[in-house]
Amino acid sequence: MSSTRRHVSHIGVLTSGGDAPGMNAAIRAVVRTAHFHGLRVSGVFEGYDGLVRDEIRPLAVRDVSNIIQRGGTILRSARSEAFFAPEGRAQAKRNLDGRGIDGLVVIGGDGTFRGASVFAVEHGVPVVGITGTIDNDLAGTDATIGFDTATNTAMQLIDRIRDTASSHDRLFFVEVMGRTSGAIAMHCGIASGAEFVMVPEHRQGIDQLIQVLERSAKSKSSVIVIVAEGDEEGGAYEVARKVKARFAHYDTRVSVLGHVQRGGNPTMADRLLASRTGVAAVEGLIEGRSGEMAGIVNGNLAWTRFEDAISGRKATDDDLLRILNILSI
Ligand code: F6P
């Protein structure tokens, strides 16, 4: 970091959208980096809603002790209606001005960055982003904070389902999170040896699933189908219903993993990603960056404009689907 002019003196930090394991590690990194560089730093509680309601208070170095290992977010999170109206954002700006906050670090996913982008342009507040979503659906970073933890949690749960499925010759439909992203489903599918994966980005429909089931029925003692919650065929219950209508002899069960995927202690990879991008975000603000997200690409720090991070959505890799289909024969 160059030692020339500092563009900020007091920064705010918030978490917004669905919480993700590793958000606390990112908050810690932001707070400690700010203090390290002699800046003031305040926490905004409950995301953009808290910004509008002025739920802001200073954070000292020790306020973020012993949180690197904890899931969730000490700043709490929310999906704000108020901030999406111009009056809400104007109030947020007044609140920042009232406290002398001249830069913002937002930790979240696509909705968070959409709000940040509008706010930065409309009110001229420097804003930088840190990824914080289990969905791994942002361009400009190999992984988002929380994805590694969530996929490891889901994989371990699917391993347990395999134990019981293979003891009973059963067909399981396991629903994982991802309303618009199949990243969790695809990665867990490969890592847990699933027979089939259904994700919003690829049109692997019921007909293809039936073909796989016909093949698997002859040679396998259990079959696991992973369904991303946002798949076009519906969630796991809906897919199971459609399959049952055509494949009545299978003994089927459905398991929806749900919010257990969002909780728990972050993995080493998520803590490291949060720490690296947390330091980068504060140093980026000091250097005068705004409207950009800090990510890691091929092991190196990478800055991406909010618009590109959101619109260049990482389509789930075609090659991963090919790999899964080869390995599940
Ligand atoms: O964006 C993170 C995420 O966990 C998605 O995978 C999921 O579809 C959604 O949030 C669930 O949101 P909520 O916690 O509001 O039910």
Short mmCIF file of C-alpha atoms and ligand atoms in Angstrom, two decimals:
data_model
loop_
_atom_site.label_atom_id
_atom_site.label_comp_id
_atom_site.label_asym_id
_atom_site.label_seq_id
_atom_site.Cartn_x
_atom_site.Cartn_y
_atom_site.Cartn_z
CA MET A 1 0.00 0.00 0.00
CA SER A 2 1.35 3.43 -0.91
CA SER A 3 1.90 5.84 1.99
CA THR A 4 0.46 8.88 0.18
CA ARG A 5 -2.82 10.61 0.93
CA ARG A 6 -5.51 8.74 2.89
CA HIS A 7 -8.92 9.03 1.31
CA VAL A 8 -10.83 8.00 4.45
CA SER A 9 -10.52 8.66 8.18
CA HIS A 10 -13.54 6.88 9.69
CA ILE A 11 -15.04 3.80 8.07
CA GLY A 12 -18.27 1.90 8.69
CA VAL A 13 -18.65 -1.85 8.23
CA LEU A 14 -21.86 -3.83 7.77
CA THR A 15 -23.07 -7.30 6.83
CA SER A 16 -26.15 -7.64 4.64
CA GLY A 17 -28.29 -10.36 3.08
CA GLY A 18 -28.10 -13.99 4.20
CA ASP A 19 -25.37 -14.54 6.80
CA ALA A 20 -22.41 -16.69 5.81
CA PRO A 21 -19.76 -18.44 7.92
CA GLY A 22 -16.63 -16.31 7.77
CA MET A 23 -18.44 -12.97 7.96
CA ASN A 24 -17.14 -12.52 11.52
CA ALA A 25 -13.60 -13.19 10.34
CA ALA A 26 -14.10 -10.48 7.72
CA ILE A 27 -15.48 -7.99 10.31
CA ARG A 28 -12.48 -8.71 12.53
CA ALA A 29 -10.07 -8.13 9.65
CA VAL A 30 -11.74 -4.82 8.72
CA VAL A 31 -11.77 -3.52 12.29
CA ARG A 32 -8.19 -4.50 13.03
CA THR A 33 -6.83 -3.22 9.72
CA ALA A 34 -8.57 0.11 10.27
CA HIS A 35 -6.98 0.45 13.73
CA PHE A 36 -3.63 -0.70 12.39
CA HIS A 37 -3.69 2.17 9.90
CA GLY A 38 -4.90 4.71 12.45
CA LEU A 39 -8.50 5.01 11.20
CA ARG A 40 -11.67 5.11 13.25
CA VAL A 41 -14.10 2.29 12.58
CA SER A 42 -17.78 1.79 13.43
CA GLY A 43 -20.07 -1.21 13.08
CA VAL A 44 -23.45 -0.78 11.41
CA PHE A 45 -25.92 -3.24 12.94
CA GLU A 46 -28.54 -5.11 10.85
CA GLY A 47 -27.22 -4.23 7.43
CA TYR A 48 -28.66 -1.41 5.36
CA ASP A 49 -31.67 -1.25 7.64
CA GLY A 50 -29.36 -0.31 10.50
CA LEU A 51 -27.74 2.31 8.28
CA VAL A 52 -31.14 3.93 7.72
CA ARG A 53 -32.08 3.63 11.44
CA ASP A 54 -28.66 4.86 12.61
CA GLU A 55 -27.80 1.63 14.46
CA ILE A 56 -24.11 2.45 14.42
CA ARG A 57 -21.44 2.28 17.11
CA PRO A 58 -17.66 2.45 17.30
CA LEU A 59 -15.74 -0.82 17.34
CA ALA A 60 -12.49 -1.19 19.26
CA VAL A 61 -9.79 -3.76 18.56
CA ARG A 62 -11.03 -5.94 21.44
CA ASP A 63 -14.65 -5.82 20.27
CA VAL A 64 -13.68 -8.34 17.60
CA SER A 65 -11.69 -10.70 19.84
CA ASN A 66 -12.64 -14.39 19.66
CA ILE A 67 -14.96 -14.07 16.70
CA ILE A 68 -12.78 -15.40 13.88
CA GLN A 69 -14.01 -18.93 14.62
CA ARG A 70 -17.71 -18.11 15.01
CA GLY A 71 -20.40 -18.55 12.35
CA GLY A 72 -23.12 -15.95 11.77
CA THR A 73 -22.36 -12.24 12.09
CA ILE A 74 -21.91 -10.20 15.28
CA LEU A 75 -23.25 -7.19 13.34
CA ARG A 76 -26.39 -9.17 12.48
CA SER A 77 -27.91 -8.99 9.04
CA ALA A 78 -31.12 -8.06 7.27
CA ARG A 79 -32.63 -7.66 3.83
CA SER A 80 -33.70 -3.99 3.82
CA GLU A 81 -36.73 -2.51 2.08
CA ALA A 82 -36.06 1.02 3.34
CA PHE A 83 -32.62 1.30 1.76
CA PHE A 84 -33.98 0.48 -1.66
CA ALA A 85 -36.01 3.71 -1.64
CA PRO A 86 -34.19 7.03 -2.35
CA GLU A 87 -35.45 8.55 0.94
CA GLY A 88 -33.95 5.64 2.86
CA ARG A 89 -30.57 6.11 1.22
CA ALA A 90 -30.69 9.88 1.84
CA GLN A 91 -31.32 9.18 5.53
CA ALA A 92 -28.43 6.70 5.54
CA LYS A 93 -26.14 9.38 4.13
CA ARG A 94 -27.24 11.87 6.80
CA ASN A 95 -26.50 9.27 9.48
CA LEU A 96 -23.00 8.68 8.10
CA ASP A 97 -22.34 12.42 7.90
CA GLY A 98 -23.58 12.89 11.46
CA ARG A 99 -20.90 10.49 12.67
CA GLY A 100 -18.17 11.61 10.33
CA ILE A 101 -18.06 8.26 8.53
CA ASP A 102 -16.48 8.83 5.11
CA GLY A 103 -16.13 5.27 3.77
CA LEU A 104 -18.03 1.99 3.95
CA VAL A 105 -17.15 -1.69 3.76
CA VAL A 106 -20.12 -3.90 2.89
CA ILE A 107 -19.97 -7.66 3.35
CA GLY A 108 -22.55 -9.70 1.44
CA GLY A 109 -23.67 -10.99 -1.93
CA ASP A 110 -25.28 -9.69 -5.11
CA GLY A 111 -28.14 -7.78 -3.40
CA THR A 112 -25.65 -6.13 -1.04
CA PHE A 113 -23.45 -4.97 -3.91
CA ARG A 114 -26.43 -3.74 -5.94
CA GLY A 115 -27.39 -1.48 -3.02
CA ALA A 116 -23.79 -0.39 -2.49
CA SER A 117 -23.37 0.50 -6.13
CA VAL A 118 -26.43 2.76 -6.16
CA PHE A 119 -25.47 4.38 -2.85
CA ALA A 120 -21.88 5.10 -3.91
CA VAL A 121 -23.00 6.80 -7.13
CA GLU A 122 -26.00 8.64 -5.68
CA HIS A 123 -24.28 10.07 -2.60
CA GLY A 124 -20.60 9.96 -3.48
CA VAL A 125 -19.75 7.74 -0.50
CA PRO A 126 -16.73 5.50 -1.12
CA VAL A 127 -17.89 1.89 -0.74
CA VAL A 128 -15.92 -1.32 -1.20
CA GLY A 129 -17.24 -4.86 -0.92
CA ILE A 130 -16.18 -8.14 0.59
CA THR A 131 -17.94 -11.31 -0.54
CA GLY A 132 -20.16 -12.95 2.06
CA THR A 133 -22.53 -15.53 0.68
CA ILE A 134 -22.64 -19.30 0.68
CA ASP A 135 -23.94 -19.24 -2.92
CA ASN A 136 -20.59 -18.61 -4.67
CA ASP A 137 -22.39 -16.73 -7.42
CA LEU A 138 -20.18 -13.64 -7.80
CA ALA A 139 -17.73 -13.09 -10.62
CA GLY A 140 -14.27 -11.79 -9.73
CA THR A 141 -13.43 -14.29 -7.03
CA ASP A 142 -12.75 -18.01 -7.10
CA ALA A 143 -14.90 -18.47 -4.01
CA THR A 144 -17.13 -16.33 -1.82
CA ILE A 145 -16.76 -16.29 1.95
CA GLY A 146 -18.95 -19.04 3.40
CA PHE A 147 -19.00 -21.30 0.37
CA ASP A 148 -16.26 -23.63 1.57
CA THR A 149 -17.85 -24.04 5.00
CA ALA A 150 -21.36 -24.55 3.60
CA THR A 151 -20.24 -27.13 1.06
CA ASN A 152 -18.23 -29.04 3.66
CA THR A 153 -21.24 -29.07 5.98
CA ALA A 154 -23.55 -30.26 3.21
CA MET A 155 -21.04 -32.89 2.07
CA GLN A 156 -20.74 -34.33 5.56
CA LEU A 157 -24.51 -34.50 5.89
CA ILE A 158 -24.82 -36.20 2.51
CA ASP A 159 -22.16 -38.74 3.60
CA ARG A 160 -24.45 -39.63 6.52
CA ILE A 161 -27.41 -39.94 4.21
CA ARG A 162 -25.36 -42.33 2.05
CA ASP A 163 -24.78 -44.59 5.07
CA THR A 164 -28.46 -45.04 5.67
CA ALA A 165 -29.43 -45.03 1.96
CA SER A 166 -27.07 -47.91 1.17
CA SER A 167 -28.31 -49.93 4.16
CA HIS A 168 -31.83 -49.91 2.73
CA ASP A 169 -31.32 -49.79 -1.07
CA ARG A 170 -32.97 -46.39 -1.11
CA LEU A 171 -33.19 -43.49 -3.49
CA PHE A 172 -32.68 -40.16 -1.71
CA PHE A 173 -33.46 -36.69 -3.01
CA VAL A 174 -31.37 -34.20 -1.07
CA GLU A 175 -32.14 -30.51 -1.40
CA VAL A 176 -29.33 -28.05 -0.84
CA MET A 177 -29.42 -24.23 -0.78
CA GLY A 178 -29.13 -22.05 -3.85
CA ARG A 179 -32.21 -20.26 -5.14
CA THR A 180 -30.43 -19.05 -8.25
CA SER A 181 -27.09 -20.79 -7.92
CA GLY A 182 -26.21 -24.45 -8.34
CA ALA A 183 -22.68 -24.10 -7.00
CA ILE A 184 -23.33 -25.85 -3.68
CA ALA A 185 -25.23 -28.67 -5.38
CA MET A 186 -22.61 -29.21 -8.06
CA HIS A 187 -19.59 -29.17 -5.76
CA CYS A 188 -21.24 -31.35 -3.11
CA GLY A 189 -22.50 -33.66 -5.82
CA ILE A 190 -18.99 -34.45 -6.97
CA ALA A 191 -17.50 -34.50 -3.48
CA SER A 192 -20.12 -36.89 -2.09
CA GLY A 193 -20.29 -39.17 -5.14
CA ALA A 194 -23.91 -38.34 -5.94
CA GLU A 195 -25.50 -40.08 -8.92
CA PHE A 196 -27.23 -36.99 -10.31
CA VAL A 197 -27.38 -33.25 -9.74
CA MET A 198 -30.10 -30.78 -10.69
CA VAL A 199 -29.13 -27.09 -10.78
CA PRO A 200 -30.77 -23.92 -12.10
CA GLU A 201 -27.96 -23.23 -14.60
CA HIS A 202 -28.25 -26.53 -16.49
CA ARG A 203 -31.24 -28.21 -17.98
CA GLN A 204 -30.72 -31.75 -16.70
CA GLY A 205 -34.38 -32.65 -16.39
CA ILE A 206 -36.53 -35.54 -15.23
CA ASP A 207 -35.99 -37.55 -18.45
CA GLN A 208 -32.22 -37.61 -17.96
CA LEU A 209 -32.70 -38.43 -14.30
CA ILE A 210 -34.91 -41.38 -15.18
CA GLN A 211 -32.23 -42.74 -17.54
CA VAL A 212 -29.66 -42.56 -14.74
CA LEU A 213 -32.04 -44.25 -12.31
CA GLU A 214 -32.71 -47.07 -14.77
CA ARG A 215 -28.99 -47.64 -15.11
CA SER A 216 -28.28 -47.32 -11.38
CA ALA A 217 -31.10 -49.64 -10.35
CA LYS A 218 -29.21 -52.56 -11.92
CA SER A 219 -25.89 -52.00 -10.21
CA LYS A 220 -26.14 -49.77 -7.13
CA SER A 221 -27.31 -50.26 -3.56
CA SER A 222 -28.26 -46.62 -3.13
CA VAL A 223 -28.79 -43.56 -5.25
CA ILE A 224 -28.43 -39.92 -4.21
CA VAL A 225 -29.86 -37.09 -6.28
CA ILE A 226 -28.86 -33.57 -5.22
CA VAL A 227 -31.37 -30.88 -6.07
CA ALA A 228 -30.52 -27.18 -5.79
CA GLU A 229 -33.53 -25.46 -4.21
CA GLY A 230 -33.94 -23.19 -7.27
CA ASP A 231 -33.97 -25.92 -9.91
CA GLU A 232 -36.60 -25.48 -12.63
CA GLU A 233 -38.10 -28.89 -11.93
CA GLY A 234 -38.91 -27.72 -8.37
CA GLY A 235 -37.37 -28.57 -5.01
CA ALA A 236 -36.51 -32.08 -3.84
CA TYR A 237 -40.10 -32.94 -2.83
CA GLU A 238 -41.39 -31.93 -6.25
CA VAL A 239 -38.67 -33.84 -8.11
CA ALA A 240 -39.33 -36.91 -5.93
CA ARG A 241 -43.05 -36.70 -6.73
CA LYS A 242 -42.36 -36.54 -10.48
CA VAL A 243 -39.96 -39.48 -10.32
CA LYS A 244 -42.27 -41.57 -8.14
CA ALA A 245 -44.99 -41.22 -10.76
CA ARG A 246 -42.74 -42.91 -13.32
CA PHE A 247 -40.58 -45.10 -11.12
CA ALA A 248 -42.99 -46.47 -8.53
CA HIS A 249 -40.88 -49.42 -7.36
CA TYR A 250 -38.08 -47.29 -5.88
CA ASP A 251 -38.13 -46.83 -2.09
CA THR A 252 -37.61 -43.07 -1.96
CA ARG A 253 -36.91 -40.52 0.77
CA VAL A 254 -36.46 -36.75 0.71
CA SER A 255 -34.11 -34.72 2.87
CA VAL A 256 -34.00 -30.90 2.81
CA LEU A 257 -30.77 -29.73 4.44
CA GLY A 258 -31.87 -26.08 4.84
CA HIS A 259 -30.24 -23.52 7.08
CA VAL A 260 -27.81 -25.90 8.77
CA GLN A 261 -25.70 -25.11 5.70
CA ARG A 262 -25.41 -21.47 6.74
CA GLY A 263 -24.28 -21.98 10.32
CA GLY A 264 -21.22 -23.43 12.03
CA ASN A 265 -17.58 -22.53 12.47
CA PRO A 266 -15.95 -21.32 9.27
CA THR A 267 -13.32 -23.52 7.68
CA MET A 268 -9.70 -22.47 7.42
CA ALA A 269 -10.24 -21.53 3.75
CA ASP A 270 -13.10 -19.17 4.64
CA ARG A 271 -11.21 -17.58 7.53
CA LEU A 272 -8.22 -16.98 5.28
CA LEU A 273 -10.32 -15.57 2.44
CA ALA A 274 -12.12 -13.28 4.89
CA SER A 275 -8.86 -12.12 6.46
CA ARG A 276 -7.15 -11.43 3.14
CA THR A 277 -10.06 -9.57 1.57
CA GLY A 278 -10.87 -7.76 4.84
CA VAL A 279 -7.38 -6.25 4.95
CA ALA A 280 -7.59 -5.44 1.22
CA ALA A 281 -10.96 -3.70 1.57
CA VAL A 282 -9.71 -1.23 4.18
CA GLU A 283 -6.46 -0.59 2.34
CA GLY A 284 -8.48 -0.15 -0.86
CA LEU A 285 -10.61 2.56 0.78
CA ILE A 286 -7.49 4.28 2.09
CA GLU A 287 -6.08 4.31 -1.46
CA GLY A 288 -9.27 5.84 -2.84
CA ARG A 289 -11.08 2.81 -4.27
CA SER A 290 -14.87 2.78 -4.49
CA GLY A 291 -17.55 0.70 -6.23
CA GLU A 292 -15.36 -2.40 -6.22
CA MET A 293 -15.30 -5.81 -4.57
CA ALA A 294 -12.16 -7.49 -3.23
CA GLY A 295 -11.83 -11.12 -4.29
CA ILE A 296 -9.13 -13.74 -4.75
CA VAL A 297 -8.52 -15.12 -8.26
CA ASN A 298 -5.89 -17.80 -8.80
CA GLY A 299 -4.41 -17.05 -5.40
CA ASN A 300 -4.06 -13.30 -6.00
CA LEU A 301 -6.04 -10.32 -4.79
CA ALA A 302 -8.42 -9.07 -7.51
CA TRP A 303 -10.66 -5.99 -7.66
CA THR A 304 -13.93 -6.17 -9.60
CA ARG A 305 -16.51 -3.44 -10.20
CA PHE A 306 -19.76 -4.20 -8.37
CA GLU A 307 -21.70 -4.26 -11.68
CA ASP A 308 -19.32 -6.87 -13.11
CA ALA A 309 -19.29 -8.97 -9.95
CA ILE A 310 -23.08 -9.15 -10.06
CA SER A 311 -23.78 -9.41 -13.77
CA GLY A 312 -20.88 -11.67 -14.64
CA ARG A 313 -22.50 -14.37 -12.52
CA LYS A 314 -20.36 -17.49 -12.34
CA ALA A 315 -22.35 -20.00 -14.34
CA THR A 316 -21.81 -23.40 -12.79
CA ASP A 317 -18.97 -24.87 -14.71
CA ASP A 318 -20.04 -27.20 -17.57
CA ASP A 319 -16.95 -29.25 -16.94
CA LEU A 320 -18.01 -29.99 -13.36
CA LEU A 321 -21.26 -31.46 -14.66
CA ARG A 322 -19.34 -33.55 -17.18
CA ILE A 323 -17.04 -34.81 -14.40
CA LEU A 324 -19.97 -35.70 -12.19
CA ASN A 325 -21.67 -37.61 -15.00
CA ILE A 326 -18.49 -39.55 -15.81
CA LEU A 327 -17.82 -40.47 -12.18
CA SER A 328 -21.36 -41.49 -11.34
CA ILE A 329 -21.60 -44.40 -13.81
O1 F6P B 1 -28.22 -16.35 -0.44
C1 F6P B 1 -27.94 -17.26 0.56
C2 F6P B 1 -29.12 -18.20 0.76
O2 F6P B 1 -28.79 -19.08 1.81
C3 F6P B 1 -29.55 -18.96 -0.48
O3 F6P B 1 -28.76 -20.09 -0.78
C4 F6P B 1 -30.95 -19.31 -0.10
O4 F6P B 1 -31.73 -19.52 -1.25
C5 F6P B 1 -31.43 -18.11 0.65
O5 F6P B 1 -30.27 -17.47 1.15
C6 F6P B 1 -32.36 -18.40 1.80
O6 F6P B 1 -32.74 -17.19 2.35
P1 F6P B 1 -33.49 -17.05 3.76
O7 F6P B 1 -32.50 -17.28 4.84
O8 F6P B 1 -34.01 -15.65 3.74
O9 F6P B 1 -34.56 -18.10 3.78
#
